[in-house]
Short mmCIF file of C-alpha atoms in Angstrom, two decimals:
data_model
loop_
_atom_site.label_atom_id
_atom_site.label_comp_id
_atom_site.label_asym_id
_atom_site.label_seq_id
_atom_site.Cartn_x
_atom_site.Cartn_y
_atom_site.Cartn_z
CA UNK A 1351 114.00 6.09 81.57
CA UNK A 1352 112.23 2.49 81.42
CA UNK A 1353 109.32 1.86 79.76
CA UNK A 1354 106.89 -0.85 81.48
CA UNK A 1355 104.00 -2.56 79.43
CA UNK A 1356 101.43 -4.05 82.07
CA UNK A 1357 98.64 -5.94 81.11
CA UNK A 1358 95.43 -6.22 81.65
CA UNK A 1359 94.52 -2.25 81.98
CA UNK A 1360 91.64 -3.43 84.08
CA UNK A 1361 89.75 -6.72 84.94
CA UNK A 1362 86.46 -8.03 86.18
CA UNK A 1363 86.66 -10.82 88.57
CA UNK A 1364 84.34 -13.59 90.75
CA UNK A 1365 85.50 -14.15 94.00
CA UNK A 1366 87.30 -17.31 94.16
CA UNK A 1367 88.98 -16.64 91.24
CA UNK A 1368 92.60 -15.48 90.34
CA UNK A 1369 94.35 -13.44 88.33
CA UNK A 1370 97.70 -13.00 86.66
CA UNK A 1371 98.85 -9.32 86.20
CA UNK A 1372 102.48 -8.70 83.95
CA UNK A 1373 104.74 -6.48 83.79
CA UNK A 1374 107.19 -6.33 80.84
CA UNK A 1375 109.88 -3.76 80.93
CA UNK A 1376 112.26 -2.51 77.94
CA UNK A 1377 115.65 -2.84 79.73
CA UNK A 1378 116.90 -5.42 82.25
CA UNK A 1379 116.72 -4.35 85.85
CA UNK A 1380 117.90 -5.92 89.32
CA UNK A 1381 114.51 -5.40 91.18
CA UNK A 1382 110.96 -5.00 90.44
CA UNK A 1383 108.22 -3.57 92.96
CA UNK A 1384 104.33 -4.31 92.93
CA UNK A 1385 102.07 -1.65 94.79
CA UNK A 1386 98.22 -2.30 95.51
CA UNK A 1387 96.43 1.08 95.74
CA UNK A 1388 93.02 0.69 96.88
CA UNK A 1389 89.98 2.64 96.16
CA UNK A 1390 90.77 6.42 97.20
CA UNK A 1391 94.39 5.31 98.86
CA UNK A 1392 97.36 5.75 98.67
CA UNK A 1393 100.16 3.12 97.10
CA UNK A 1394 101.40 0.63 99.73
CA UNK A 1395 103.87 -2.24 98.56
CA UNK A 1396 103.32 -5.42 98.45
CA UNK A 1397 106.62 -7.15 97.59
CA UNK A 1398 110.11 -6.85 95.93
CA UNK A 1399 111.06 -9.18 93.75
CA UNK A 1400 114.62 -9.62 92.20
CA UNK A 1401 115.60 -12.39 89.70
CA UNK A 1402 116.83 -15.78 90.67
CA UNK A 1403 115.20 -15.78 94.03
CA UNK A 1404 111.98 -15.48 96.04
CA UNK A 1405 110.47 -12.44 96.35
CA UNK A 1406 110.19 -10.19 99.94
CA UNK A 1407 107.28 -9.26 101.24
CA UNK A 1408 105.65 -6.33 103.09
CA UNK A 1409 104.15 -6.86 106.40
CA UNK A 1410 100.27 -8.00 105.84
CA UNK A 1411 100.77 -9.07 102.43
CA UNK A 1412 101.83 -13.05 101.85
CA UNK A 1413 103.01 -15.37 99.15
CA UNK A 1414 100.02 -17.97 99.32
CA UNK A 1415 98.11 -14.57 98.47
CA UNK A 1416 99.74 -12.72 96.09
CA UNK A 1417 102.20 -15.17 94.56
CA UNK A 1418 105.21 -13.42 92.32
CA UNK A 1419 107.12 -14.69 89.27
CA UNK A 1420 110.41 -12.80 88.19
CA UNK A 1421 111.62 -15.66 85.54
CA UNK A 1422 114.37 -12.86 83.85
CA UNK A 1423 115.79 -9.35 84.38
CA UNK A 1424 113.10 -7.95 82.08
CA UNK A 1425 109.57 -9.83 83.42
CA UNK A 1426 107.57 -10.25 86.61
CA UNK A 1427 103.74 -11.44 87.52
CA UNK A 1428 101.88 -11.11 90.25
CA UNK A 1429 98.55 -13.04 90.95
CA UNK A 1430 95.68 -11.87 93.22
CA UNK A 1431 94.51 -15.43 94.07
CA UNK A 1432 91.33 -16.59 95.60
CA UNK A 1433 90.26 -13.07 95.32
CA UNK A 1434 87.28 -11.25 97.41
CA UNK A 1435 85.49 -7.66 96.99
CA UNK A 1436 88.41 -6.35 99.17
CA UNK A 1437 91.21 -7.18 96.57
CA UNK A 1438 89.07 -4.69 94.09
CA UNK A 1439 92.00 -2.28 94.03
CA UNK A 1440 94.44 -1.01 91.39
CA UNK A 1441 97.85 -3.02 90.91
CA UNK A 1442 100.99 -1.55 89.86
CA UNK A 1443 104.33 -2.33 89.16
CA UNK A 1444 107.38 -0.07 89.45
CA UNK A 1445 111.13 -0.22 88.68
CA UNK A 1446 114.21 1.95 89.31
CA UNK A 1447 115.04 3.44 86.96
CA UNK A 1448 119.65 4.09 86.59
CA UNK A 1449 119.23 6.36 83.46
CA UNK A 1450 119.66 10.03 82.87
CA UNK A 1451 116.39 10.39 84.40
CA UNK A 1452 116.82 8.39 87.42
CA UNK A 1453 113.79 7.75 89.87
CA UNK A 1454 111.55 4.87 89.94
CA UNK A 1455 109.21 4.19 86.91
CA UNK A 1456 105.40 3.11 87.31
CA UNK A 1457 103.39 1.01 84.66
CA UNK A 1458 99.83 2.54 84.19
CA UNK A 1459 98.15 -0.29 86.69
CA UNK A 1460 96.03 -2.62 86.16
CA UNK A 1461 92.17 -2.04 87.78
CA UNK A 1462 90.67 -4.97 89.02
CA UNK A 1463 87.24 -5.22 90.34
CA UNK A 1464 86.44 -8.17 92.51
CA UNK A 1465 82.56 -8.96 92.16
CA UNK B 1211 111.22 3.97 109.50
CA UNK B 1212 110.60 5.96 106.13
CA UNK B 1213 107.35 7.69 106.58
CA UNK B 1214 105.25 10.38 104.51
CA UNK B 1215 102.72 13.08 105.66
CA UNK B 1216 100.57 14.99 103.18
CA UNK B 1217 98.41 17.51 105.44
CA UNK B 1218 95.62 18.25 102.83
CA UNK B 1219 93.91 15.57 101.29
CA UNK B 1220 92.01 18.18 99.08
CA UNK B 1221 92.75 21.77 97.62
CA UNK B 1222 90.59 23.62 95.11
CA UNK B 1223 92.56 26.62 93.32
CA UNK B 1224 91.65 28.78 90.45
CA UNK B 1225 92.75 28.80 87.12
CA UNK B 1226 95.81 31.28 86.79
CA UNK B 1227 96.45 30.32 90.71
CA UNK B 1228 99.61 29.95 92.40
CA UNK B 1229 100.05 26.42 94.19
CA UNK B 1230 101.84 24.97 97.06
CA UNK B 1231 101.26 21.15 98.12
CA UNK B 1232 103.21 20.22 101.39
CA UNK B 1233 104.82 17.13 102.35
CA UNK B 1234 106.75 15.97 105.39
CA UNK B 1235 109.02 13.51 105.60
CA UNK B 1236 110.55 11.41 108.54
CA UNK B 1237 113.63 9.37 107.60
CA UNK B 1238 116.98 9.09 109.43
CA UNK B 1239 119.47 9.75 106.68
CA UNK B 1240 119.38 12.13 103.96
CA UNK B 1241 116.35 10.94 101.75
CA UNK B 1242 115.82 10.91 98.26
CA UNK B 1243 111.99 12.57 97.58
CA UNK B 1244 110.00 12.80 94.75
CA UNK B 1245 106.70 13.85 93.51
CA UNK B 1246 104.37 11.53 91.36
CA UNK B 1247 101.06 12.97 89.45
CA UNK B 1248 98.44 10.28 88.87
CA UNK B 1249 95.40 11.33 86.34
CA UNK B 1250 92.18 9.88 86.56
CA UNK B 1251 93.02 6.31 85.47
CA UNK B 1252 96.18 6.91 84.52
CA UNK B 1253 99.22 5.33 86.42
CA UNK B 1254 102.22 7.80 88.10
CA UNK B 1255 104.19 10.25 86.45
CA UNK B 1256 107.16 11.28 87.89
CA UNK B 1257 107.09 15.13 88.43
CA UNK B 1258 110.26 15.46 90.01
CA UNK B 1259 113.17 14.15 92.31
CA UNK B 1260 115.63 15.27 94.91
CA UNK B 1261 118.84 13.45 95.72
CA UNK B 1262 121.38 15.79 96.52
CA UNK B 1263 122.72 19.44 95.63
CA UNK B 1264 120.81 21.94 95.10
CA UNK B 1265 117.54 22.05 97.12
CA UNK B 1266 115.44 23.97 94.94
CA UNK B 1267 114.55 21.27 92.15
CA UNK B 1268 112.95 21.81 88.84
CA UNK B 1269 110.88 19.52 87.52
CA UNK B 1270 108.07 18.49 84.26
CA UNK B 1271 104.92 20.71 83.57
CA UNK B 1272 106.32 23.95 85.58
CA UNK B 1273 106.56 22.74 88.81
CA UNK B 1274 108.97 22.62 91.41
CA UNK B 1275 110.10 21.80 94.78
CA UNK B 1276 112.24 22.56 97.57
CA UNK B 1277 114.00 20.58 100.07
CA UNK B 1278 114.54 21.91 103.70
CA UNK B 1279 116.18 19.87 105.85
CA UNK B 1280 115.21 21.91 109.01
CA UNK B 1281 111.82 21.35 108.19
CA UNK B 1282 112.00 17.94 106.99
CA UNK B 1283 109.93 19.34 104.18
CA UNK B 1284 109.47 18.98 100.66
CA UNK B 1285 106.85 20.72 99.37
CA UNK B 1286 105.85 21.29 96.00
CA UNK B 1287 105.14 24.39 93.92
CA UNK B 1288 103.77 25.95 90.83
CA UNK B 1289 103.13 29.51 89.85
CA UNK B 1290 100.47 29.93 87.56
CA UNK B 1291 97.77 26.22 87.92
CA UNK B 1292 96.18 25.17 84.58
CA UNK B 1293 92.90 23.28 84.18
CA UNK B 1294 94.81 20.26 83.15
CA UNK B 1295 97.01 20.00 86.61
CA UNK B 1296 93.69 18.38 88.29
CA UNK B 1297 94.90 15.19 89.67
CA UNK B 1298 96.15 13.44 92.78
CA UNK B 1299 99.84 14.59 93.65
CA UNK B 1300 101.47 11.82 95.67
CA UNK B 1301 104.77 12.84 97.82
CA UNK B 1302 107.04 9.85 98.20
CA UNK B 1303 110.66 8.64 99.83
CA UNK B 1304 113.66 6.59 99.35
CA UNK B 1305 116.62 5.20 100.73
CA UNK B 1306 119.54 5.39 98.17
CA UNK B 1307 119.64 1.89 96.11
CA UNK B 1308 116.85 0.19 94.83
CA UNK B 1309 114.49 0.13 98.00
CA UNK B 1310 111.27 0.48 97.86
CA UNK B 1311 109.44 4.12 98.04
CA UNK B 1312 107.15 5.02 100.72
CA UNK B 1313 104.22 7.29 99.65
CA UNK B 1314 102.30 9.83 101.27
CA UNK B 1315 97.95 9.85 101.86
CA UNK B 1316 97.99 12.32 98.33
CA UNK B 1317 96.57 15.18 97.84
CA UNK B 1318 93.99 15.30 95.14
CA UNK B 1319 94.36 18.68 93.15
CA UNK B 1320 90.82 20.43 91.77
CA UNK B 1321 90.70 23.51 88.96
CA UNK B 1322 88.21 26.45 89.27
CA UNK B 1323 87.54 27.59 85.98
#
């Protein structure tokens, strides 16, 4: 199955601020997914984003907001911009996975606190 | 639309315990489910998956789960609990293709000693 690498494990932030999260995986796929699960929730997605063209997003989630990058088949970002205590949540990224072991494939998130 | 009901938020079993964690689905075609473990700061671990065939599914760590379509269910199950399966235990479904997963509330998982 794929491997993702996303960085950073876990941030401190000041409102007003933004931040950049990646997600690196070892083998080129079509579509990435970014999920926001906030404190004691469940996962919820935010967007899909496929190469070579803008990303789709959920109803209550929007671009100005959570702005994605998906530059090749093996790399995404998403930013939590102008960020507020209510962002404080943990970010992940997921992809499907077409190996032997097919399913979808999580990173390990990245937990950002919004102070 | 896809949608994902975990009754129990929390369950507390002993050591040595059998376990069952239930999950309902809604979803107009035949589904593809899985199971995801998340540890304590950890990200998800896929336990295990169903896409077609045989409804009784094996999966990682001694669990496994079974599909009824009558009951739109898929719950999960384990005979014997260890210490180290504390953790929340998130039911989730598909559409075939690479659409996005829609995940139950969880059900966070605690050990008696």
């Amino acid at each position: 199955s794929a491997v993702i690498s996303q960085k950073p494990s876990r941030d401190i932030c000041q409102r007003g601020t933004s931040l950049t999260i990646q997600c690196q995986v070892d083998s080129q796929v079509t579509m990435m997914f970014w999920y926001r699960q906030q404190p004691g929730q469940s996962l919820t997605l935010i967007a899909t984003a496929n190469q070579g063209s803008e990303a789709t997003y959920e109803s209550g989630f929007v671009i100005d907001k959570f702005p994605i990058s998906r530059p090749n088949l093996t790399f995404s970002t998403l930013t939590v911009s102008n960020m507020s205590p209510e962002d404080s949540s943990i970010y992940l990224c997921s992809v499907e996975d077409r190996g032997a072991v097919a399913g979808y494939t999580f990173g390990s998130g990245t937990r950002l606190t919004v102070v | 639309a896809q949608s994902v009901t975990q009754p129990d938020i929390h369950i507390t079993v002993s050591e040595g315990a059998s376990l069952e964690l239930r999950c309902n689905y809604s979803y107009g075609a035949t589904p593809y489910l899985f199971w995801y473990v998340q540890s304590p700061g950890q990200g998800l671990q896929l336990l295990l998956k169903y896409f077609s065939g045989d409804t009784l599914v094996q999966g990682i760590k001694g669990f496994e789960a079974e599909f009824k379509r009558s009951q739109s269910s898929f719950n999960l199950r384990k005979p014997s609990v260890h210490w180290s399966d504390a953790a929340e235990y998130f039911c989730a479904v598909g559409a075939s293709g690479a659409q996005k997963l829609v995940f139950g509330q969880g059900t966070r998982l605690t050990i008696n000693p």
